[in-house]
Amino acid sequence: MVPLTESAIRASFVNCTKGEAKRLAVPLDLIDRPWTDLDFFGWRDLSGAERAYLVADPGTGPVGVALRVATGSGRARRSMCSLCLTTHTGDGVALMTARKAGPTGRQGDSVGLYLCADLACSLYLRRKKDAGRHLDETITLAEKIERTTTNLTGFLGRVLG
Ligand SMILES: [Zn+2]
């Protein structure tokens, strides 16, 4: 994807207030991120707060979504990311919820998604990061990327309602 600047990221959020978008923790090392290998840019808030963010560019400019990470419930958890379909062991997949954009979100409506806990889907797909196990799939990397993008677009559509 096209490299994003901090101001482009802050301006892209669709499901939080302007004040929240101004204050949220954007990584400082944007210039060093592997943008050419990213289908979307995602990160966890390193302050320890259970927050994560993702910014995608569906072709109409960046769309940012603020996510809340569900903390371990102890119950059986899904181990497959619903975007990139990478399977992980342990805490590698997390349930994240996004407040919907607009009035429904302000009334508390949200959308949930099982995601690679570090939001590095793009790097798992390209085997630049190892998840430990891989699905035996015969489809090509390009097809996997397309599938991930389709899943992501579907999620964005649900957030935007
Ligand atoms: Zn993933």
Coordinates of C-alpha atoms in Angstrom, one line a residue, residues 13-15 40-41 52-56 58 63-68 81-84 94-101 109-115 119 121 147-161:
F13 CA -10.6 7.2 11.4
V14 CA -14.3 6.6 10.8
N15 CA -15.4 5.2 14.2
F40 CA -3.4 -2.7 5.4
F41 CA -1.6 -1.0 8.2
A52 CA -5.7 -1.8 18.2
Y53 CA -6.0 0.2 15.0
L54 CA -6.1 -0.6 11.3
V55 CA -6.0 1.6 8.3
A56 CA -6.9 0.3 4.9
P58 CA -10.0 0.5 -0.4
V63 CA -10.1 4.3 6.1
G64 CA -9.1 3.9 9.7
V65 CA -10.9 1.7 12.3
A66 CA -10.3 1.8 16.0
L67 CA -10.6 -1.6 17.7
R68 CA -10.9 -2.8 21.2
C81 CA -7.7 -15.0 11.6
S82 CA -10.9 -14.1 9.8
L83 CA -9.1 -11.8 7.4
C84 CA -6.0 -13.7 6.2
A94 CA -7.7 -12.1 19.2
L95 CA -11.3 -11.0 19.1
M96 CA -11.4 -7.3 18.3
T97 CA -14.5 -5.2 18.2
A98 CA -15.1 -1.9 16.3
R99 CA -17.7 0.6 17.2
K100 CA -19.8 1.2 14.1
A101 CA -19.4 4.6 12.4
D109 CA -23.5 -0.9 18.1
S110 CA -20.3 -2.7 17.3
V111 CA -18.8 -5.3 14.9
G112 CA -16.5 -8.1 16.0
L113 CA -13.7 -9.7 14.1
Y114 CA -11.1 -12.4 14.9
L115 CA -7.8 -11.1 13.8
L119 CA -2.5 -7.3 12.9
C121 CA -1.8 -10.5 8.3
R147 CA -9.2 -12.9 -0.4
T148 CA -7.9 -11.0 2.5
T149 CA -8.7 -7.7 0.8
T150 CA -12.2 -8.9 0.1
N151 CA -12.6 -10.0 3.8
L152 CA -11.3 -6.6 4.9
T153 CA -13.6 -4.7 2.6
G154 CA -16.5 -6.7 4.0
F155 CA -15.5 -5.8 7.5
L156 CA -15.1 -2.1 6.6
G157 CA -18.6 -2.2 5.0
R158 CA -20.0 -3.5 8.3
V159 CA -18.3 -0.8 10.3
L160 CA -19.5 1.9 8.0
G161 CA -23.0 0.3 8.1

